[in-house]
Each structure stands twice: as structure tokens, then as C-alpha cells.
Coordinates of C-alpha atoms in Angstrom, one line a residue:
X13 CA 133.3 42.2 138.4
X14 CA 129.8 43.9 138.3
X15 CA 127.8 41.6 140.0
X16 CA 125.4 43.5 141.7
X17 CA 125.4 46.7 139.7
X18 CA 123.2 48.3 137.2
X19 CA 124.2 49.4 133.9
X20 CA 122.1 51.8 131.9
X21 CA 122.7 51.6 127.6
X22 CA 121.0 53.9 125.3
X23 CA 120.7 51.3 122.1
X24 CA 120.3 53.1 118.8
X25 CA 118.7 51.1 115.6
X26 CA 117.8 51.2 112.3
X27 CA 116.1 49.6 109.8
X28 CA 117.9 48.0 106.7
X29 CA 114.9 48.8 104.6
X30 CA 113.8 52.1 105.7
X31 CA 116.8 53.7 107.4
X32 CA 114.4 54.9 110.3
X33 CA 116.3 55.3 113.7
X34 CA 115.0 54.2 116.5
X35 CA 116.6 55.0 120.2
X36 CA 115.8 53.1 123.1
X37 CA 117.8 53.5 127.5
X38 CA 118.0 49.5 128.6
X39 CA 118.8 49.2 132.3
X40 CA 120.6 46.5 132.8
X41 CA 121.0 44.9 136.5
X42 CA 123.9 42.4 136.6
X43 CA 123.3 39.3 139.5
X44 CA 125.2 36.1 139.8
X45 CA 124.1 33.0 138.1
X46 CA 122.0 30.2 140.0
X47 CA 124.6 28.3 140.8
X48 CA 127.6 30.4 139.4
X49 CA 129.4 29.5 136.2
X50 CA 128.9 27.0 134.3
X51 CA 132.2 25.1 134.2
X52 CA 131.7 23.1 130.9
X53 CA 130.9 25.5 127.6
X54 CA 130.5 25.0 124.1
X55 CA 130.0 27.9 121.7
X56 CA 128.4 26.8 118.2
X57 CA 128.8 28.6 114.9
X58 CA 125.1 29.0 113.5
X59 CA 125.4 29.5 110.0
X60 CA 121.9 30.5 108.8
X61 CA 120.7 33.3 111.4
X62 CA 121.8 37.2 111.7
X63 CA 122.4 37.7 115.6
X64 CA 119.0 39.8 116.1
X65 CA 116.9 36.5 115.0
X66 CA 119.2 34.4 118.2
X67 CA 118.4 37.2 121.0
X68 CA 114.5 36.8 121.4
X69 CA 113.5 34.0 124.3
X70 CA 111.4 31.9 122.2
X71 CA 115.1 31.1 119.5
X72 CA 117.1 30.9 122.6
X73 CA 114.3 28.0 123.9
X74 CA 114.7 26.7 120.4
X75 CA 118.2 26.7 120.5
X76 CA 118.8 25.1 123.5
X77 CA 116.5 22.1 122.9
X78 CA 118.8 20.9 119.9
X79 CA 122.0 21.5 122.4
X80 CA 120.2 19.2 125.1
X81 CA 120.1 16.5 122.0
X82 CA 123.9 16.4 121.6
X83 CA 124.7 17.3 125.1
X84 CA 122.5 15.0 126.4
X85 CA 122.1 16.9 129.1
X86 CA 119.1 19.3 130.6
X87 CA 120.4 21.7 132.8
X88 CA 122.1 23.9 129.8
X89 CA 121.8 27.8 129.6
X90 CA 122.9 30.3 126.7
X91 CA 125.7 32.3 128.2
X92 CA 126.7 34.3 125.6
X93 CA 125.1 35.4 121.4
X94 CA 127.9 36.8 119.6
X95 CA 127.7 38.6 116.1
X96 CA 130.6 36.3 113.6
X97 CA 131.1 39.7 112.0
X98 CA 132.6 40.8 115.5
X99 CA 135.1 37.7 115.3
X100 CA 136.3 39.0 111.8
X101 CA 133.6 36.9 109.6
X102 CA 132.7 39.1 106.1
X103 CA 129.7 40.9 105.4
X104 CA 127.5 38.5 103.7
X105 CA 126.7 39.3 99.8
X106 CA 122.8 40.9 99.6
X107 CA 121.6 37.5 98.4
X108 CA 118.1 36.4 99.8
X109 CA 119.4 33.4 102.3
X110 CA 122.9 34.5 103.2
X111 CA 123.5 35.1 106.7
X112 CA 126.4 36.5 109.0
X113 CA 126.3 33.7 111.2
X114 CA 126.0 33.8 115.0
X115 CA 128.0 32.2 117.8
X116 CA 126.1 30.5 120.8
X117 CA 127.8 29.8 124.0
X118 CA 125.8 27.6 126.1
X119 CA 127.1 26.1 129.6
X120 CA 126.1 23.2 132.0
X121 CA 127.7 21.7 135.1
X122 CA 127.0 18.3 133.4
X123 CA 130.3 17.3 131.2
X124 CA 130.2 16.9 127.7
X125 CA 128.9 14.2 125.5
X126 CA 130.6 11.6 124.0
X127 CA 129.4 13.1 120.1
X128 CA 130.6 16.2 121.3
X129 CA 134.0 15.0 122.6
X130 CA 134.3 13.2 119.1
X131 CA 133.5 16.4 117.0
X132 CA 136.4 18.2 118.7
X133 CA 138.9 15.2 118.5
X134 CA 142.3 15.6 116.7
X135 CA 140.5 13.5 113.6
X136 CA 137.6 15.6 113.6
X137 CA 140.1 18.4 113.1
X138 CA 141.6 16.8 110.5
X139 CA 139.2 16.2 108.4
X140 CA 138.2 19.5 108.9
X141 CA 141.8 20.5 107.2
X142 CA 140.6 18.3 104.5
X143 CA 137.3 20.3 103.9
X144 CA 135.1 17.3 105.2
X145 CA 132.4 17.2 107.9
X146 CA 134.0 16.2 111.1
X147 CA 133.0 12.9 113.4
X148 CA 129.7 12.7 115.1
X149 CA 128.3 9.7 117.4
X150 CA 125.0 11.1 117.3
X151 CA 122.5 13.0 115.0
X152 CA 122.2 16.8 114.6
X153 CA 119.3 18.0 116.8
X154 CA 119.6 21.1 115.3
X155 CA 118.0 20.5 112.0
X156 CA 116.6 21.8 110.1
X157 CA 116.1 25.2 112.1
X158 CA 120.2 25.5 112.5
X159 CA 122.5 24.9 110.1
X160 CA 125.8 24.3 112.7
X161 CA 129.2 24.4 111.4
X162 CA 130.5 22.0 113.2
X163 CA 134.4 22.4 112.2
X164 CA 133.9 25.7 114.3
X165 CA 132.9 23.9 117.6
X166 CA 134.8 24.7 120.6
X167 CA 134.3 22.9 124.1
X168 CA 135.8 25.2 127.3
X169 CA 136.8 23.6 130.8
X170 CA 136.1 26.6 132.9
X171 CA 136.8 26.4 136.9
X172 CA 136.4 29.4 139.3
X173 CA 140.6 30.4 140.5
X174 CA 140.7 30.3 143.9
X175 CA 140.8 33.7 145.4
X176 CA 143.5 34.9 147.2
X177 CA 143.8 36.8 150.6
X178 CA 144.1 40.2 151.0
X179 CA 146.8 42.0 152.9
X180 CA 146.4 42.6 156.4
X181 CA 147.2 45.8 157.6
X182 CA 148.6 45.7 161.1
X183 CA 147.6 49.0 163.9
X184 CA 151.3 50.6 163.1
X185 CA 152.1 50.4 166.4
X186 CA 154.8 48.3 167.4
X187 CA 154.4 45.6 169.8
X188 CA 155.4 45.3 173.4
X189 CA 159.1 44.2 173.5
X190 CA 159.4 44.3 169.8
X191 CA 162.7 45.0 168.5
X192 CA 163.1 47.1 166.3
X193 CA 165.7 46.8 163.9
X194 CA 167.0 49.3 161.6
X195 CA 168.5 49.5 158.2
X196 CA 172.2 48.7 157.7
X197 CA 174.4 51.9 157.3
X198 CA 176.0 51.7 153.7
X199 CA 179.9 53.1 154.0
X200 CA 180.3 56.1 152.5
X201 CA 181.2 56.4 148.9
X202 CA 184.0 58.4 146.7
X203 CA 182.4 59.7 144.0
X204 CA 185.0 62.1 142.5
X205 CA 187.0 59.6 140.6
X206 CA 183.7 59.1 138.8
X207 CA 183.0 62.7 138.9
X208 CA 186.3 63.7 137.0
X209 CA 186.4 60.5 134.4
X210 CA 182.9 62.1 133.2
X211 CA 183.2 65.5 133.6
X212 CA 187.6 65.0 131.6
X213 CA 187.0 62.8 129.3
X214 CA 184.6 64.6 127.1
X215 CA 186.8 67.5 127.2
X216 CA 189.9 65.5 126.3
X217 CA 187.9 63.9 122.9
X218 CA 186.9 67.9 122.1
X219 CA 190.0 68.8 122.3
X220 CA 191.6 66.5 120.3
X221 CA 188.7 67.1 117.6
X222 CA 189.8 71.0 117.9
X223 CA 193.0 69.8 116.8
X224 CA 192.3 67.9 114.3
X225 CA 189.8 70.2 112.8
X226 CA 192.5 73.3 113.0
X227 CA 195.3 71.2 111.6
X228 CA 193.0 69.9 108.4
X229 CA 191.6 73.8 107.9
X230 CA 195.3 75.2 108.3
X231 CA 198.0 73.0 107.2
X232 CA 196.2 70.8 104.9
X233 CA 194.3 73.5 102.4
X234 CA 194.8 72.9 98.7
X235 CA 197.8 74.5 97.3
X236 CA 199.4 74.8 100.7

């Protein structure tokens, strides 16, 4: 966990056009959530955005007003903008309007919406295996500024695990008429049976390979 700390990142950029670099150090302090976790996320697929034109406030804003339309919900924050080349998507072909597509996780404490529950349903899913748009209760928000794929939609359920205690270490001492109890004495063991099987029987199977060998080399030679 680094809640609490601060992380410093020296970014390094470039532009596509010009090939200029540009470095910049980004301290980053890490606090806990208002509220801690959401426990209800969705992460959207946004087809028609590169992930740089997702992290500026004003496209998160943007963003998150079509989410509250088929959340129908309020309280929702982008917890996470994620590259689709980083979850194995392909470099998209240098045509003008191709994209590499972005994922969005945004989180609430509200539960999801019915149109959402219905785009993730086993016969949304399978009419996504047929190559057709899946169910929805409700309409698309997100148009005509995101273009959502919805066949990618995930919903998440996430709840904080309880934590468990520590160990307790005691003062070493022992208490006041503690009894003290100490390990059982094992009888003592005869190891030279054990000793002798592996230390003879390698020497018996040499031997017997000696022989063998000898008897081949001497008594069965060609012409003998």
C-alpha cells in the first residue's frame, strides 16, 4: 500500500510529428479516497480516443457525465485510464480517424443500473458471439463524443477483505507457575544397517560390471 507516500516520475515525451523530446519530474503524493474504494466499477472500452486525449480534467468531466446517464447515478469517479495497447490491442493503421482505444474505469458506492446489468447479461454476451450489439434498456449518453464498445463492458463487485490481526509477541518471560514442558526425547536410532546397504550395494553392482566387462574383453574376443 502507498497511501500516504510520495512518488517522484521523470516522464519523457515525444512528439509523433516532430520527434522532439521533452522531459518532465511529476511528484506524485498518494492519499486515500473520500470515502475509500468504490465498491461497484465498470471500465468502458472507448473506441475513438488515444489515452493522452482521456487524461486532461475537462475529457474526464466529459466522460463522466455520459457514465452518470447509464449509471444513473451522480456520485461516480474515474478510477483508472488505461492505454488498450497495454491490454494487447494492435497499433492502429496511420489512417486519419483510427484510434488505439482507451479503457475507463469509473466507480460509485451506488449499484449499477438496470441498462448496465442488461449489457453484461449472458444474452448480451451472446449476441456479442454473434457479432451483434448487445442489450441496452437505455440510450447511449455517450454519443456522439464516445464511441463505447459495449461488447467490452465489464462491471466489478469490489469489497474491502477484512484485515486480519497481527501476531502478538509475548515479553519471553515465562509466567509465574507456568509449566514448562519440554520436547519428547526420540529413542535412539541404528543407522548402520542403512549405512552398509548404501555404502555395499554399489560396490556389489561394480563388481559384478568388472566381471562382466573382463569376461566379454577376455573370453569372448573374435576368433577366440
Amino acid at each position: 500500500h502507498l497511501q500516504g507516500c510520495s512518488l517522484s516520475l521523470q516522464v519523457l515525451a515525444y512528439n509523433r510529428r516532430t520527434y522532439a523530446m521533452v522531459s518532465q519530474r511529476l511528484v506524485i503524493t498518494v492519499i486515500p479516497a473520500p470515502g475509500g474504494e468504490p465498491p461497484y466499477q465498470g471500465e468502458f472500452l472507448v473506441g475513438n480516443r488515444n489515452v493522452e486525449e482521456l487524461l486532461p480534467e475537462a475529457a474526464r468531466e466529459m466522460f463522466l457525465q455520459g457514465s452518470s446517464g447509464v449509471w444513473e447515478r451522480t456520485d461516480l469517479q474515474v478510477i483508472n485510464v488505461t492505454s488498450a495497447l497495454d491490454r494487447g490491442g494492435r497499433v492502429p493503421l496511420p489512417i486519419e480517424g483510427r484510434k488505439e482505444g482507451v479503457y475507463v474505469k469509473v466507480g460509485s458506492h451506488s449499484p449499477f443500473s438496470p441498462c448496465l446489468e442488461s449489457a453484461v447479461s449472458p444474452q448480451s454476451r451472446f449476441r456479442c458471439s454473434l457479432g451483434q450489439q448487445p442489450l441496452a434498456s437505455c440510450y447511449d449518453t455517450f454519443a456522439p463524443h464516445f464511441s463505447i464498445r459495449w461488447c467490452n463492458l465489464t462491471l466489478l463487485q469490489v469489497w474491502p477483505s477484512p484485515t486480519t490481526p497481527g501476531l502478538v509477541w509475548g515479553s519471553g518471560v515465562l509466567e509465574e507457575d507456568g509449566d514448562f514442558q519440554p520436547p519428547t526425547e526420540t529413542p535412539p536410532q541404528d543407522l548402520l544397517p542403512g549405512f552398509l546397504v548404501t555404502l555395499l550395494v554399489p560396490l556389489v553392482v561394480a563388481a559384478l560390471l568388472c566381471l562382466l566387462l573382463g569376461h566379454l574383453m577376455c573370453c569372448r574376443r573374435e576368433g577366440v
